[in-house]
Short mmCIF file of C-alpha atoms in Angstrom, two decimals:
data_model
loop_
_atom_site.label_atom_id
_atom_site.label_comp_id
_atom_site.label_asym_id
_atom_site.label_seq_id
_atom_site.Cartn_x
_atom_site.Cartn_y
_atom_site.Cartn_z
CA MET D 1 -21.84 20.60 14.74
CA THR D 2 -20.90 21.15 11.10
CA TYR D 3 -17.53 19.94 9.90
CA ALA D 4 -15.65 22.67 8.05
CA THR D 5 -15.76 22.18 4.29
CA ASP D 6 -12.11 23.19 3.92
CA ARG D 7 -11.06 20.57 6.47
CA LEU D 8 -13.12 17.89 4.72
CA HIS D 9 -11.46 18.72 1.39
CA GLU D 10 -8.02 18.52 3.02
CA GLU D 11 -8.78 15.07 4.45
CA ILE D 12 -10.12 13.83 1.11
CA ALA D 13 -7.08 15.09 -0.79
CA TYR D 14 -4.67 13.65 1.79
CA ILE D 15 -6.23 10.19 1.78
CA ALA D 16 -6.70 10.14 -2.00
CA TYR D 17 -3.07 11.17 -2.55
CA HIS D 18 -1.62 8.49 -0.29
CA PHE D 19 -4.07 5.60 -0.76
CA HIS D 20 -5.23 6.37 -4.33
CA TRP D 21 -8.86 5.87 -3.29
CA SER D 22 -11.68 7.45 -5.23
CA LEU D 23 -13.73 10.36 -3.93
CA GLU D 24 -16.73 8.05 -3.58
CA GLU D 25 -14.75 5.54 -1.48
CA ILE D 26 -13.49 8.26 0.84
CA LEU D 27 -16.88 9.94 1.24
CA ASP D 28 -18.40 6.55 2.09
CA LEU D 29 -16.24 6.43 5.21
CA GLU D 30 -17.68 7.51 8.53
CA HIS D 31 -16.18 10.74 9.83
CA HIS D 32 -14.21 9.05 12.62
CA ASP D 33 -12.83 6.43 10.19
CA ARG D 34 -11.72 9.12 7.73
CA ARG D 35 -9.99 11.04 10.55
CA ARG D 36 -8.30 7.86 11.73
CA TYR D 37 -6.96 7.06 8.25
CA ALA D 38 -5.66 10.61 7.91
CA GLY D 39 -3.95 10.29 11.30
CA GLU D 40 -2.40 6.96 10.42
CA ILE D 41 -1.09 8.35 7.13
CA ALA D 42 0.42 11.30 8.99
CA SER D 43 2.19 8.89 11.37
CA LEU D 44 3.60 6.89 8.47
CA VAL D 45 4.79 10.02 6.68
CA THR D 46 6.41 11.34 9.86
CA ARG D 47 8.18 8.03 10.50
CA ALA D 48 9.39 7.83 6.90
CA GLY D 49 10.74 11.37 7.13
CA ALA D 50 12.61 10.54 10.33
CA GLU D 51 14.30 7.58 8.65
CA ASP D 52 15.79 9.71 5.84
#
C-alpha cells in the first residue's frame, strides 16, 4: 500500500512546526513512529486548547 503524498507532507509539516525537527530527521522516522508523534502532538494541542 502506498501512503498518500499529501498526507505525508501534512505529517512532516505538523511535526516540523511543533518539534522544530529537520526534514531529514522526520523522514528518518519509521511510518508508525511518525504517525505516533503526530498523534501525540494533536493530543497536546487539544489539551492546551481545552485549558484556555
